[in-house]
N, CA, C and O atoms as a Maestro MAE file, in Angstrom:
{
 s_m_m2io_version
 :::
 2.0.0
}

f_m_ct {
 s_m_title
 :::
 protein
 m_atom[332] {
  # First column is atom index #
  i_m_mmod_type
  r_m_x_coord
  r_m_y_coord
  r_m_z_coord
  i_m_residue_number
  s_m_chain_name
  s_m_pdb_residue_name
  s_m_pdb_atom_name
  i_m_atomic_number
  :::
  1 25 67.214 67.206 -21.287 1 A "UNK " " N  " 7
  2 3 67.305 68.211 -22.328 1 A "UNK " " CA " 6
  3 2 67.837 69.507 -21.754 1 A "UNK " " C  " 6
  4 15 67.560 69.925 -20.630 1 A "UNK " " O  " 8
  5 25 68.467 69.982 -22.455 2 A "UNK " " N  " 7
  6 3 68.859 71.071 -22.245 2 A "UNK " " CA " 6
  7 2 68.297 72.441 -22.603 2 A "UNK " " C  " 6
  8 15 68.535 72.619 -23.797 2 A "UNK " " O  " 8
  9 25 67.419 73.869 -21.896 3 A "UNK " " N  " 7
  10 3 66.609 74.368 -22.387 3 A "UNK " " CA " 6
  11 2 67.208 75.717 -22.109 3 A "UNK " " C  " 6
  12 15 67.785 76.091 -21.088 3 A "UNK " " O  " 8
  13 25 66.866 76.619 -23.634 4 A "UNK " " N  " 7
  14 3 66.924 78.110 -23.338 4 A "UNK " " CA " 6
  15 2 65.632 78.542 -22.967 4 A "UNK " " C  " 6
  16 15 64.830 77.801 -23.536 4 A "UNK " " O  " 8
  17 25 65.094 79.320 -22.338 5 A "UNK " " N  " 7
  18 3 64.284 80.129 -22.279 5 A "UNK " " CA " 6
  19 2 64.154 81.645 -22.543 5 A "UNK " " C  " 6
  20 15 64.761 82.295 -21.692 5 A "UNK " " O  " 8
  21 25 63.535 82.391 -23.480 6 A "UNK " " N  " 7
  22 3 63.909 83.565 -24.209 6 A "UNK " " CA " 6
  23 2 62.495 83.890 -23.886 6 A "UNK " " C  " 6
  24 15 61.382 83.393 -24.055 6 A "UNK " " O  " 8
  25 25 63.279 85.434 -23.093 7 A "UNK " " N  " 7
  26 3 61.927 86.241 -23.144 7 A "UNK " " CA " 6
  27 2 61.839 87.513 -24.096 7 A "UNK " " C  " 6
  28 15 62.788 88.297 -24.122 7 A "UNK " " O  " 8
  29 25 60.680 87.732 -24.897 8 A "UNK " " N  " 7
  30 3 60.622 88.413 -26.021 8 A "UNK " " CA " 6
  31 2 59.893 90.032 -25.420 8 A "UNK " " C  " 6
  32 15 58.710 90.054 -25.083 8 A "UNK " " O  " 8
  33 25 60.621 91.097 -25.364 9 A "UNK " " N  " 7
  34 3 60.015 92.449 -25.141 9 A "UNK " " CA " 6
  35 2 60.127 93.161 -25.889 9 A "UNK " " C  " 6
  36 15 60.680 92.685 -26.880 9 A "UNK " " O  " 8
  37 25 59.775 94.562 -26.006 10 A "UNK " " N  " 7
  38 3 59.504 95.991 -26.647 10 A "UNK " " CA " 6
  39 2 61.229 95.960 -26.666 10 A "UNK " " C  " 6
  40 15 61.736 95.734 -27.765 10 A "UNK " " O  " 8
  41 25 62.123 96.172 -25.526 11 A "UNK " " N  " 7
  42 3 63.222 96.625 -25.527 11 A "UNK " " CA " 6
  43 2 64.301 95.282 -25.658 11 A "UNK " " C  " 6
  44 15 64.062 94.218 -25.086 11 A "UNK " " O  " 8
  45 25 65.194 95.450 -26.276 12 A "UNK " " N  " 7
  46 3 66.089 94.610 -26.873 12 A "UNK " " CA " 6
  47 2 66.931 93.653 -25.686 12 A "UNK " " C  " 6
  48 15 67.620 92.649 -25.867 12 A "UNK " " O  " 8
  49 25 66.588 94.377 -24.407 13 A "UNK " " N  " 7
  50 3 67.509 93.037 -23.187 13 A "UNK " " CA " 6
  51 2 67.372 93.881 -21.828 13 A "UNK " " C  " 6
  52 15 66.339 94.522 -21.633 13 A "UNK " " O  " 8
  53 25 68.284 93.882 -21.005 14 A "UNK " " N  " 7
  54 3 67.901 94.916 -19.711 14 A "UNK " " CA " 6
  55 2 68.492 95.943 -19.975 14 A "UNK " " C  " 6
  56 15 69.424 95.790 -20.765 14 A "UNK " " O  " 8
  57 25 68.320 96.910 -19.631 15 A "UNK " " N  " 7
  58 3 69.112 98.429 -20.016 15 A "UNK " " CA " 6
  59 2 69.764 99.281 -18.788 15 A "UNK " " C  " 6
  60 15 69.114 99.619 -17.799 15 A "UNK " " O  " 8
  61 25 70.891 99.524 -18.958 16 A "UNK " " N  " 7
  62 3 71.337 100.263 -18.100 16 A "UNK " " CA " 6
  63 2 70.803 101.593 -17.919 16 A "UNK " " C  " 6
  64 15 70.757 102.186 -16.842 16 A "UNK " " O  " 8
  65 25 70.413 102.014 -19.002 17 A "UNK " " N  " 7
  66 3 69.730 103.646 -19.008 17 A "UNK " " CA " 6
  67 2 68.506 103.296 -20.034 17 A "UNK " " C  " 6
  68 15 68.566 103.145 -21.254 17 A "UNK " " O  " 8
  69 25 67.115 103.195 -18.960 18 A "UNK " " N  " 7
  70 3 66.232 103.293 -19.532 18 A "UNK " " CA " 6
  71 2 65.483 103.531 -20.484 18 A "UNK " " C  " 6
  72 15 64.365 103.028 -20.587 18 A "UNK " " O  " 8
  73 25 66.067 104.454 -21.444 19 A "UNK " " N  " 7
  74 3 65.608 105.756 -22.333 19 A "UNK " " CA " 6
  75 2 67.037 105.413 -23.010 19 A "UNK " " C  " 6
  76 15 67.582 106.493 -23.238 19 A "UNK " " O  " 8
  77 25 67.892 104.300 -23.437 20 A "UNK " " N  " 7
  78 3 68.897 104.013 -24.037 20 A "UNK " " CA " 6
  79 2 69.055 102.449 -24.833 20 A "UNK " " C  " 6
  80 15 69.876 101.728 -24.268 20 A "UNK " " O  " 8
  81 25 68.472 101.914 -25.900 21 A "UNK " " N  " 7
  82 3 67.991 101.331 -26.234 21 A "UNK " " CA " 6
  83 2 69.688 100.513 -26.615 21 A "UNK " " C  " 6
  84 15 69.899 99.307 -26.749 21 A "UNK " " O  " 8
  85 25 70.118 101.005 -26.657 22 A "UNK " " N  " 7
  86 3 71.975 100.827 -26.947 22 A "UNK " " CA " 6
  87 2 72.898 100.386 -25.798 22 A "UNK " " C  " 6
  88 15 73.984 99.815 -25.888 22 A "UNK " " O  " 8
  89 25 72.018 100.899 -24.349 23 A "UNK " " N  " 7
  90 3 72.674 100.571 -23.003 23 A "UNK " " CA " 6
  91 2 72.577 99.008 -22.656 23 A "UNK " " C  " 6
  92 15 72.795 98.704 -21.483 23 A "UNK " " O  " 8
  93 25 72.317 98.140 -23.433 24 A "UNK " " N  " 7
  94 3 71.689 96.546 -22.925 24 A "UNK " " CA " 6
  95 2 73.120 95.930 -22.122 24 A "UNK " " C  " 6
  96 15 74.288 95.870 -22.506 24 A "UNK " " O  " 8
  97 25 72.436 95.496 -20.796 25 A "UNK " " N  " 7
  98 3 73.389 94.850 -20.208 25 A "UNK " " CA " 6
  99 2 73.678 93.313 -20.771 25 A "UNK " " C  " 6
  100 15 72.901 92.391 -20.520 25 A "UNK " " O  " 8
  101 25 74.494 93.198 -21.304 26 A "UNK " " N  " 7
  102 3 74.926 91.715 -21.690 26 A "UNK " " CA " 6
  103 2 74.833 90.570 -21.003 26 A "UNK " " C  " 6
  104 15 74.406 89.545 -21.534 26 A "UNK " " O  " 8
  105 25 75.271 90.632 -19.601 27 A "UNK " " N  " 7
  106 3 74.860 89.493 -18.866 27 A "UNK " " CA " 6
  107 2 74.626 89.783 -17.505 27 A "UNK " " C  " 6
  108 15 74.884 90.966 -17.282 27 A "UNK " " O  " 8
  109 25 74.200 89.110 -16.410 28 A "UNK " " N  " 7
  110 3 73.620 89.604 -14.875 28 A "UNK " " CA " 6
  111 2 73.263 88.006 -14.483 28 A "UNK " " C  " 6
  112 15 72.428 87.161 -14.807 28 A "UNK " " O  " 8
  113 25 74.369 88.118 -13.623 29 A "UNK " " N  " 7
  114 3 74.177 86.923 -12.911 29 A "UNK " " CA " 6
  115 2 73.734 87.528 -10.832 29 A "UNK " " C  " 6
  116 15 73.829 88.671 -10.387 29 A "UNK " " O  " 8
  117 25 73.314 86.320 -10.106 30 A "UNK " " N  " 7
  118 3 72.378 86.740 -9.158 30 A "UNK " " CA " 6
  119 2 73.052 87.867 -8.677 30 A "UNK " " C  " 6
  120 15 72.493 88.959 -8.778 30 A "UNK " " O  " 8
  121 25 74.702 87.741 -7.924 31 A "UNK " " N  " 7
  122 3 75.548 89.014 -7.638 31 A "UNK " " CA " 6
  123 2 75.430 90.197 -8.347 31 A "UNK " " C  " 6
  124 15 75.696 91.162 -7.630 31 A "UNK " " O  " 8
  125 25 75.069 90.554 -9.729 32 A "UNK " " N  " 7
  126 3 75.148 91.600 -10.540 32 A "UNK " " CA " 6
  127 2 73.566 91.984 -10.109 32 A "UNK " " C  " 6
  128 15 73.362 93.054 -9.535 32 A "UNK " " O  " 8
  129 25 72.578 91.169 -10.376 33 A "UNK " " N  " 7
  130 3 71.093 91.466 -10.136 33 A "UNK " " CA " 6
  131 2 70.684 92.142 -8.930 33 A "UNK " " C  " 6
  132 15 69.560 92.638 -8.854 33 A "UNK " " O  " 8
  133 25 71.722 92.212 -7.743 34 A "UNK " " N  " 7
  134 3 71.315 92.783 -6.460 34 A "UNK " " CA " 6
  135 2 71.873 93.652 -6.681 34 A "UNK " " C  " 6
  136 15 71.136 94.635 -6.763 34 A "UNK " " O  " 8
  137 25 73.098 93.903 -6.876 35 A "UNK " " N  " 7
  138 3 73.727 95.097 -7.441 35 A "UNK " " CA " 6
  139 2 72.774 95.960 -8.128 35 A "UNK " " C  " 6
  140 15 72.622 97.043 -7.563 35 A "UNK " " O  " 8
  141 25 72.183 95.809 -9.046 36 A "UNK " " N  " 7
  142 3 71.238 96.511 -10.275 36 A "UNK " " CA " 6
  143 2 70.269 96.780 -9.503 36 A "UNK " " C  " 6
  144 15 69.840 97.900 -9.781 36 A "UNK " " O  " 8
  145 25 69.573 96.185 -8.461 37 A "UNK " " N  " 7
  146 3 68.427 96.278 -7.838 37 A "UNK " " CA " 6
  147 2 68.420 97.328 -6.858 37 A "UNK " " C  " 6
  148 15 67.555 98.191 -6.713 37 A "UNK " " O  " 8
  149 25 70.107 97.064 -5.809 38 A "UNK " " N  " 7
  150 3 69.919 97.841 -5.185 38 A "UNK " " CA " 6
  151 2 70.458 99.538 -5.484 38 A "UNK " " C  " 6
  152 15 70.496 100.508 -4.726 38 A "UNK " " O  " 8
  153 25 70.810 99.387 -6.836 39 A "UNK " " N  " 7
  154 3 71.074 101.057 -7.557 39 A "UNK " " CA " 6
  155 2 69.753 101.749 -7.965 39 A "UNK " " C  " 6
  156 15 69.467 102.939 -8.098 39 A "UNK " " O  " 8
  157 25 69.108 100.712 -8.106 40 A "UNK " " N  " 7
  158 3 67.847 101.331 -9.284 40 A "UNK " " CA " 6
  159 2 67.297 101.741 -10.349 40 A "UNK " " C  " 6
  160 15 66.417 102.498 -10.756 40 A "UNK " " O  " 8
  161 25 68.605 100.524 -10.912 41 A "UNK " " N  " 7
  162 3 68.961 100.383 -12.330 41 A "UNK " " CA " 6
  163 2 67.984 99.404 -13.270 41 A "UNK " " C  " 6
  164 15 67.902 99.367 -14.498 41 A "UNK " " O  " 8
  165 25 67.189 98.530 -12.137 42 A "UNK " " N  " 7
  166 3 66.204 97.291 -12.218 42 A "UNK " " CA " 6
  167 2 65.268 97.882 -11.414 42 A "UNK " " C  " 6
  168 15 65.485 98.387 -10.313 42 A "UNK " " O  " 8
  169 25 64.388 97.820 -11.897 43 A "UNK " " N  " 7
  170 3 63.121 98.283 -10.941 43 A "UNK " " CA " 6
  171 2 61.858 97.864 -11.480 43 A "UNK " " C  " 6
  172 15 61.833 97.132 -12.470 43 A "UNK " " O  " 8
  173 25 60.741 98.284 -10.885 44 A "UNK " " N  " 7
  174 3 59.526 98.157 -12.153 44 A "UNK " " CA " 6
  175 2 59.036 96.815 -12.374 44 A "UNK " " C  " 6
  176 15 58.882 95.783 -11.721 44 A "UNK " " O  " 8
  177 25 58.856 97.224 -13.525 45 A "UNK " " N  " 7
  178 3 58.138 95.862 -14.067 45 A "UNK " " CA " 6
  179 2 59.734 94.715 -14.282 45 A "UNK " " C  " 6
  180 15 59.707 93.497 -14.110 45 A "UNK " " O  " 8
  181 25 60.529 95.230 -14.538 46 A "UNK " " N  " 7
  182 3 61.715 94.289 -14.885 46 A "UNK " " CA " 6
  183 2 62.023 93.393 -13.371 46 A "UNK " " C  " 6
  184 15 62.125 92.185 -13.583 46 A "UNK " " O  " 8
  185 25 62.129 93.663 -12.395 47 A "UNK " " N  " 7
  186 3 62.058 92.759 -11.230 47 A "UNK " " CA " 6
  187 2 61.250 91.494 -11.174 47 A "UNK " " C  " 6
  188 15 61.567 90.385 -10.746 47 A "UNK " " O  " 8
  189 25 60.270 91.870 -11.642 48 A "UNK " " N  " 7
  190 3 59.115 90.401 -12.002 48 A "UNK " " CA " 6
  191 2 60.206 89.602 -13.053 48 A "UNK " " C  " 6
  192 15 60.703 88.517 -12.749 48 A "UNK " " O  " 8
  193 25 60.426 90.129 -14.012 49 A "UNK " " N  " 7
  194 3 60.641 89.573 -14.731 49 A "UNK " " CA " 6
  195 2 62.014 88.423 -14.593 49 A "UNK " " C  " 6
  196 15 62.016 87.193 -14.650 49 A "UNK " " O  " 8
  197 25 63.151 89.428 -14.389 50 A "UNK " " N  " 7
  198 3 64.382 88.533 -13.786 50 A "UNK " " CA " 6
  199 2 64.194 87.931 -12.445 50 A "UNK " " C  " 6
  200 15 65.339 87.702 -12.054 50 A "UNK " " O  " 8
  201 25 63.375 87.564 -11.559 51 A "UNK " " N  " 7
  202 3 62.876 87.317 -10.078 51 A "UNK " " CA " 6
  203 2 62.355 85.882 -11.458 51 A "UNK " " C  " 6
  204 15 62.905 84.782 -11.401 51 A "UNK " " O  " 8
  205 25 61.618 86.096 -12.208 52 A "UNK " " N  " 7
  206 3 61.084 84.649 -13.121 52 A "UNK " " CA " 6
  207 2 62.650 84.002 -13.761 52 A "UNK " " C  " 6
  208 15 63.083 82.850 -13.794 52 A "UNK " " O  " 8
  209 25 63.026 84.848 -14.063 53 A "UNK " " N  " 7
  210 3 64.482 84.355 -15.378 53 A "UNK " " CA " 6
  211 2 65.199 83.101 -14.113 53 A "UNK " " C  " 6
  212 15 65.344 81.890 -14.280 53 A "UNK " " O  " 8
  213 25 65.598 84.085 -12.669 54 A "UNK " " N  " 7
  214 3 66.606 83.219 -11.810 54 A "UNK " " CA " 6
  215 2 65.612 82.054 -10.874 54 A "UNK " " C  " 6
  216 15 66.002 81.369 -9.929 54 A "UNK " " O  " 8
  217 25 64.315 82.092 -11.444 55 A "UNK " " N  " 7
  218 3 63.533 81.311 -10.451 55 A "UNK " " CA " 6
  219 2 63.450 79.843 -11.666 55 A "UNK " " C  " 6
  220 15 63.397 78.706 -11.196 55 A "UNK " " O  " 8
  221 25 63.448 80.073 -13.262 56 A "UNK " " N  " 7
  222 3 63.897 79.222 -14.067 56 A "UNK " " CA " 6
  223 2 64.966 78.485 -14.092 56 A "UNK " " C  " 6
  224 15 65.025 77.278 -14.325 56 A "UNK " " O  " 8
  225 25 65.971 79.341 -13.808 57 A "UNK " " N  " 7
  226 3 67.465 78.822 -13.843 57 A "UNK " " CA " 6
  227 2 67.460 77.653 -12.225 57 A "UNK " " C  " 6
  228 15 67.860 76.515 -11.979 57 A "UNK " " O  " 8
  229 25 67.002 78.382 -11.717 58 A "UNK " " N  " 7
  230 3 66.759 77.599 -10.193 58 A "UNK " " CA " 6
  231 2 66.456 76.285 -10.305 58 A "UNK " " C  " 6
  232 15 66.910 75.364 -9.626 58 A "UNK " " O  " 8
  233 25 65.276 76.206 -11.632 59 A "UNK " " N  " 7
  234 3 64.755 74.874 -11.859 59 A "UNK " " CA " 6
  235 2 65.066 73.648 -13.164 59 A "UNK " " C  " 6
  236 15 64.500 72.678 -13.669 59 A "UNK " " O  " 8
  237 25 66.134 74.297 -13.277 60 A "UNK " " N  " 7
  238 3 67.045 73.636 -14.453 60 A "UNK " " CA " 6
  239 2 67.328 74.050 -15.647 60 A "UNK " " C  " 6
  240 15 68.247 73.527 -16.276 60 A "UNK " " O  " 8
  241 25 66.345 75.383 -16.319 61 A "UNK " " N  " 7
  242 3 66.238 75.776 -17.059 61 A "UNK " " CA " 6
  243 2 68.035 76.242 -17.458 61 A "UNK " " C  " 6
  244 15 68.749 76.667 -16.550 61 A "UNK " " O  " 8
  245 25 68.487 76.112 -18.655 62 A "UNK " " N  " 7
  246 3 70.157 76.307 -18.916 62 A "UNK " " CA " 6
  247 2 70.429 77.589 -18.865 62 A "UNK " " C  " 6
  248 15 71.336 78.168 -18.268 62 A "UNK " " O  " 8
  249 25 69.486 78.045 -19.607 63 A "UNK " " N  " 7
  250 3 69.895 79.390 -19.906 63 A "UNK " " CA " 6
  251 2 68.629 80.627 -19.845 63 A "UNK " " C  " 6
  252 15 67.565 80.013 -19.768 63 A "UNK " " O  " 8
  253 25 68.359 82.200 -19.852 64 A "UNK " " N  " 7
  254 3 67.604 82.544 -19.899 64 A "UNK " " CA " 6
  255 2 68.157 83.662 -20.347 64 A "UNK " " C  " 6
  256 15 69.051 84.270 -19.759 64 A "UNK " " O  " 8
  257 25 67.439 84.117 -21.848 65 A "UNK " " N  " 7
  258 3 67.820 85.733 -22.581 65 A "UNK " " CA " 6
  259 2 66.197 86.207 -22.507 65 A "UNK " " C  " 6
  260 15 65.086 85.685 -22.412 65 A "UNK " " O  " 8
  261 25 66.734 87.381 -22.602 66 A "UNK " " N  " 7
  262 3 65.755 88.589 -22.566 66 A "UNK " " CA " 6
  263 2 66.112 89.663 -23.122 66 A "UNK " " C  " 6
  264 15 66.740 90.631 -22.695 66 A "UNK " " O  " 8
  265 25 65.423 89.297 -24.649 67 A "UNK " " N  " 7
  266 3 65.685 90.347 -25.816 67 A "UNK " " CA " 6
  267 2 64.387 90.591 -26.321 67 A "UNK " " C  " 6
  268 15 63.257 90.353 -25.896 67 A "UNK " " O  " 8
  269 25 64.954 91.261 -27.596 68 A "UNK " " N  " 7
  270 3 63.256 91.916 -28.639 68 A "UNK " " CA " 6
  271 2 63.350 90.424 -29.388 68 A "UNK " " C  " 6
  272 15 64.095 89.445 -29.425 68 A "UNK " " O  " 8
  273 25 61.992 90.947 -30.005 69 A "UNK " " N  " 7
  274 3 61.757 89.336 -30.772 69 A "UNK " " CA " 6
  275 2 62.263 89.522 -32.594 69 A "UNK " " C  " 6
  276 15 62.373 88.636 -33.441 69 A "UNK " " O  " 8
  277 25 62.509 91.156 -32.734 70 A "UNK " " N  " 7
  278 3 63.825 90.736 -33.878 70 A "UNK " " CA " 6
  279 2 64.964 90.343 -33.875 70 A "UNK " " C  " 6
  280 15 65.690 90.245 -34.864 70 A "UNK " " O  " 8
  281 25 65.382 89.933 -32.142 71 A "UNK " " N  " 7
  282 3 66.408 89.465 -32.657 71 A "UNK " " CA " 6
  283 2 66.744 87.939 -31.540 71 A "UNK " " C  " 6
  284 15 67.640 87.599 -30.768 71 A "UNK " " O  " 8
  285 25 65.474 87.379 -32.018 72 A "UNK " " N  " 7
  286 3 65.287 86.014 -31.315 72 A "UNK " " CA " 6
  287 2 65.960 85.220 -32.202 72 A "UNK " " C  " 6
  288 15 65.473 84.090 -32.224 72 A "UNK " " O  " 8
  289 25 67.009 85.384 -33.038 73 A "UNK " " N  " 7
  290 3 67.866 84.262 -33.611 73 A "UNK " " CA " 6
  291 2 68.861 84.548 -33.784 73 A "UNK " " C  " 6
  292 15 69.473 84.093 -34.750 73 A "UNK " " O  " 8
  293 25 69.429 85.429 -32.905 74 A "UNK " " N  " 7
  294 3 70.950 85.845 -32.970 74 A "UNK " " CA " 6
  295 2 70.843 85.285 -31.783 74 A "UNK " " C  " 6
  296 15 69.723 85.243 -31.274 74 A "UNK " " O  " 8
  297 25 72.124 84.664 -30.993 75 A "UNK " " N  " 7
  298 3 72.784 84.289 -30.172 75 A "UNK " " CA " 6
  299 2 73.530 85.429 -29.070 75 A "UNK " " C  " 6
  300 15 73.743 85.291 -27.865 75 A "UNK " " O  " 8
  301 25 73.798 86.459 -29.871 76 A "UNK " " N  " 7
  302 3 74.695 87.471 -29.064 76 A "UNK " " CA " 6
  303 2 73.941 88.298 -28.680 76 A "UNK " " C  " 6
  304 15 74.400 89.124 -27.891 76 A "UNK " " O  " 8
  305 25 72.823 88.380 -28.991 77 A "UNK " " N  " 7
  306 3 71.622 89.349 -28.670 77 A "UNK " " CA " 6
  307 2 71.237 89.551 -27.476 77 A "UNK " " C  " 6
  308 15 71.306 88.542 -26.775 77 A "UNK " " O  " 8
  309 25 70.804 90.601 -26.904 78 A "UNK " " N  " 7
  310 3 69.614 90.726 -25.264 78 A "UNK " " CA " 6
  311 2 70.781 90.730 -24.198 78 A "UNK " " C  " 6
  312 15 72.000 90.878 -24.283 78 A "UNK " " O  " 8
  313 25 70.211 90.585 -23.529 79 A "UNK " " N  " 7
  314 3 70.270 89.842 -21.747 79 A "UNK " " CA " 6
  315 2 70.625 87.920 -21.998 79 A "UNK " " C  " 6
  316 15 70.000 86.963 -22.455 79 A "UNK " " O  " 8
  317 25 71.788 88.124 -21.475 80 A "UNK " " N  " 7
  318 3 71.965 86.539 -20.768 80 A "UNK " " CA " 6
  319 2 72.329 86.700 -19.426 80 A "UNK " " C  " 6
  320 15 73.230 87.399 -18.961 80 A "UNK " " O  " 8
  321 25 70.748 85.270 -18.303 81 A "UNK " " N  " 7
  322 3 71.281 85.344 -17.412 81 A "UNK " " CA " 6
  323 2 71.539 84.243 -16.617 81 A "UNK " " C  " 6
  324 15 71.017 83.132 -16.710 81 A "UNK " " O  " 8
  325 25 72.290 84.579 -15.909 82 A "UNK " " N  " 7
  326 3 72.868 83.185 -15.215 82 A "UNK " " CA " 6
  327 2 72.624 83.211 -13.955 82 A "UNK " " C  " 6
  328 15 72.030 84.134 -13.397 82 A "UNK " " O  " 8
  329 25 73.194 81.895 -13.236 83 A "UNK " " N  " 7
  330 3 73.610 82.064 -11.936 83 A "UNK " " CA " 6
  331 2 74.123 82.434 -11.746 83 A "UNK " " C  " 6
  332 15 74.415 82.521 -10.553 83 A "UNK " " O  " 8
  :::
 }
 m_bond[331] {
  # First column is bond index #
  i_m_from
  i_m_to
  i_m_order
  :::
  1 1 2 1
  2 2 3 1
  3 3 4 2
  4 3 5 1
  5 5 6 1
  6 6 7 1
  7 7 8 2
  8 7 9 1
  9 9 10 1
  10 10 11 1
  11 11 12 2
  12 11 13 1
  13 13 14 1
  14 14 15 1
  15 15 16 2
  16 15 17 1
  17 17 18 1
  18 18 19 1
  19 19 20 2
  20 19 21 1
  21 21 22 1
  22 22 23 1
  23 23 24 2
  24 23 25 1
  25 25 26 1
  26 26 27 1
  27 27 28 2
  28 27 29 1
  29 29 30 1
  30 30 31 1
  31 31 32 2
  32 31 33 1
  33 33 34 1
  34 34 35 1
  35 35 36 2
  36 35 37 1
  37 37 38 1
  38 38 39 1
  39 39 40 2
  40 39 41 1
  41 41 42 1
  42 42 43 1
  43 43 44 2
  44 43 45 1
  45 45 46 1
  46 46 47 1
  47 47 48 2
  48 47 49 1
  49 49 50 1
  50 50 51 1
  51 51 52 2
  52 51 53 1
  53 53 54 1
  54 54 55 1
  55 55 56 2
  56 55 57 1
  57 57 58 1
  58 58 59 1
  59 59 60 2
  60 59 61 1
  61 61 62 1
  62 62 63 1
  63 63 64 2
  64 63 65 1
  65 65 66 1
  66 66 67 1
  67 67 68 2
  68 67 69 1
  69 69 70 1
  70 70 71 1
  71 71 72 2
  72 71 73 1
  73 73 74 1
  74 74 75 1
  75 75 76 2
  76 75 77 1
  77 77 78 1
  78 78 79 1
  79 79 80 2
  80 79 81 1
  81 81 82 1
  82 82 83 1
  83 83 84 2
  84 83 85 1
  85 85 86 1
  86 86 87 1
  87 87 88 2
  88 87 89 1
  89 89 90 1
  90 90 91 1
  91 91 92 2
  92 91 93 1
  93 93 94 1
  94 94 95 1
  95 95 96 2
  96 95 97 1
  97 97 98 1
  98 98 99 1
  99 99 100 2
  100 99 101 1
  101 101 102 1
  102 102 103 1
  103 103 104 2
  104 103 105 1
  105 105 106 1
  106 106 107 1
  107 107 108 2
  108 107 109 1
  109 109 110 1
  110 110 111 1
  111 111 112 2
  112 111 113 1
  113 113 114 1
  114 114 115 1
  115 115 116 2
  116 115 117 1
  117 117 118 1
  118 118 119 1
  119 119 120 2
  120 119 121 1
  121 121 122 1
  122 122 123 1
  123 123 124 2
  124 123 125 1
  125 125 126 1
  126 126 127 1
  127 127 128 2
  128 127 129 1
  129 129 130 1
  130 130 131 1
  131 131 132 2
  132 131 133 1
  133 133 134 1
  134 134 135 1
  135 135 136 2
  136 135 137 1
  137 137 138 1
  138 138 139 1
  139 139 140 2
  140 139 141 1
  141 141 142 1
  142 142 143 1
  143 143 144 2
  144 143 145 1
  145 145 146 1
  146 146 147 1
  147 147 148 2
  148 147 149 1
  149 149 150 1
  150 150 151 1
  151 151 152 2
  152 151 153 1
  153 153 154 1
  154 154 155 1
  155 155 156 2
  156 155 157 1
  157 157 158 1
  158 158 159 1
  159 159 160 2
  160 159 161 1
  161 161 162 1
  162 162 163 1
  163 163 164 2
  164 163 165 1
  165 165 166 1
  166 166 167 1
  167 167 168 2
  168 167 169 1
  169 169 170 1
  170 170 171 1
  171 171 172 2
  172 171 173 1
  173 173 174 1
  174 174 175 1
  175 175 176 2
  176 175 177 1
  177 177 178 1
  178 178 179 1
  179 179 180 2
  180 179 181 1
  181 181 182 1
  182 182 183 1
  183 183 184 2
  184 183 185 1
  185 185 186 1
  186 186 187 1
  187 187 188 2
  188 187 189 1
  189 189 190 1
  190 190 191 1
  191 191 192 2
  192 191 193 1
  193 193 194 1
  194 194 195 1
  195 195 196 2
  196 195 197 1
  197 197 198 1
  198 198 199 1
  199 199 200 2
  200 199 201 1
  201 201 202 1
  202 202 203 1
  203 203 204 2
  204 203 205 1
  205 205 206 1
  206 206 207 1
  207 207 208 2
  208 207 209 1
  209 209 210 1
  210 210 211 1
  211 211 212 2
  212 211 213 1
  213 213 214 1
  214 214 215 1
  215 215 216 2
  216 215 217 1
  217 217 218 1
  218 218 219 1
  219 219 220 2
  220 219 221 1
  221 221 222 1
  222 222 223 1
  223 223 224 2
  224 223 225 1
  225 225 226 1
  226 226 227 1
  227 227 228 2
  228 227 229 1
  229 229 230 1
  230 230 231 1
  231 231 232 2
  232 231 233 1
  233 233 234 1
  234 234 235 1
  235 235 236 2
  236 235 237 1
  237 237 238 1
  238 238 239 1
  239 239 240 2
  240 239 241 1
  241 241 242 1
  242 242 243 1
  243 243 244 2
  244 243 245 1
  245 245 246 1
  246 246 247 1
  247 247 248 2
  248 247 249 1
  249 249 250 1
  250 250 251 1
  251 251 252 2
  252 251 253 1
  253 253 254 1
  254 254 255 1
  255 255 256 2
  256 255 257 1
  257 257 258 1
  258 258 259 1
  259 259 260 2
  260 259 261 1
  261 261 262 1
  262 262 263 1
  263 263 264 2
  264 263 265 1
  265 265 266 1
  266 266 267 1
  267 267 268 2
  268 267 269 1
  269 269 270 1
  270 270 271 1
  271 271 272 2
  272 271 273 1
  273 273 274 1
  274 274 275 1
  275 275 276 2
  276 275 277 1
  277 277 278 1
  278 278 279 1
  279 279 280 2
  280 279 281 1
  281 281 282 1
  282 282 283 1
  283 283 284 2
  284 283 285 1
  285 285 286 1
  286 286 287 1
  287 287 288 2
  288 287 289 1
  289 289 290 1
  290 290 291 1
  291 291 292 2
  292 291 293 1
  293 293 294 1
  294 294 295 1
  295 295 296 2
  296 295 297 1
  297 297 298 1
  298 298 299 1
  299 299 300 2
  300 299 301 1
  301 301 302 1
  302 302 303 1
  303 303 304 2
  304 303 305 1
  305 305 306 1
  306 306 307 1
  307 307 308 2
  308 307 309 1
  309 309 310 1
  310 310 311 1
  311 311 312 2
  312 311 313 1
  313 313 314 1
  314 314 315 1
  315 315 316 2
  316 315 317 1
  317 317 318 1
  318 318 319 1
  319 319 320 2
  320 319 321 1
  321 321 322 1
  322 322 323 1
  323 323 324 2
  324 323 325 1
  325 325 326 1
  326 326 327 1
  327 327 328 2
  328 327 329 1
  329 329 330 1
  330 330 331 1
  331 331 332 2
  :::
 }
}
């Protein structure tokens, strides 16, 4: 089977500017995630979180978004992340 895994938060996906609810990074694959990490653009509590997203993907999981849960049925919505 083929599986999404969607994580549902307060804020609509990862954000480039914290305090910018409009800044959502569209996609972050592992190269982009160190990048983000090592700016300090990812920090916090969000490190747990994508450290889980690429530890899913690791384990077959297809896909992994990380959006709000109004908009858990749009497709184009949140954070998609990849390898």
């Amino acid at each position: 089977f083929e599986v999404t895994l969607i994580y549902c938060f307060e804020k609509p996906g990862v954000l480039m500017d914290e305090n910018d609810d409009n800044s959502v990074i569209p996609l972050i694959d592992k190269v982009k995630f160190e990048e983000l990490k090592a700016s300090g653009v990812v920090s916090g509590g969000m490190l747990p979180k994508l450290q889980s997203a690429f530890k899913a993907l690791e384990s077959g999981v297809k896909e992994v978004v990380i959006t709000h849960a109004s908009a858990i049925d749009n497709p184009n919505a949140g954070t998609h992340i990849v390898l």
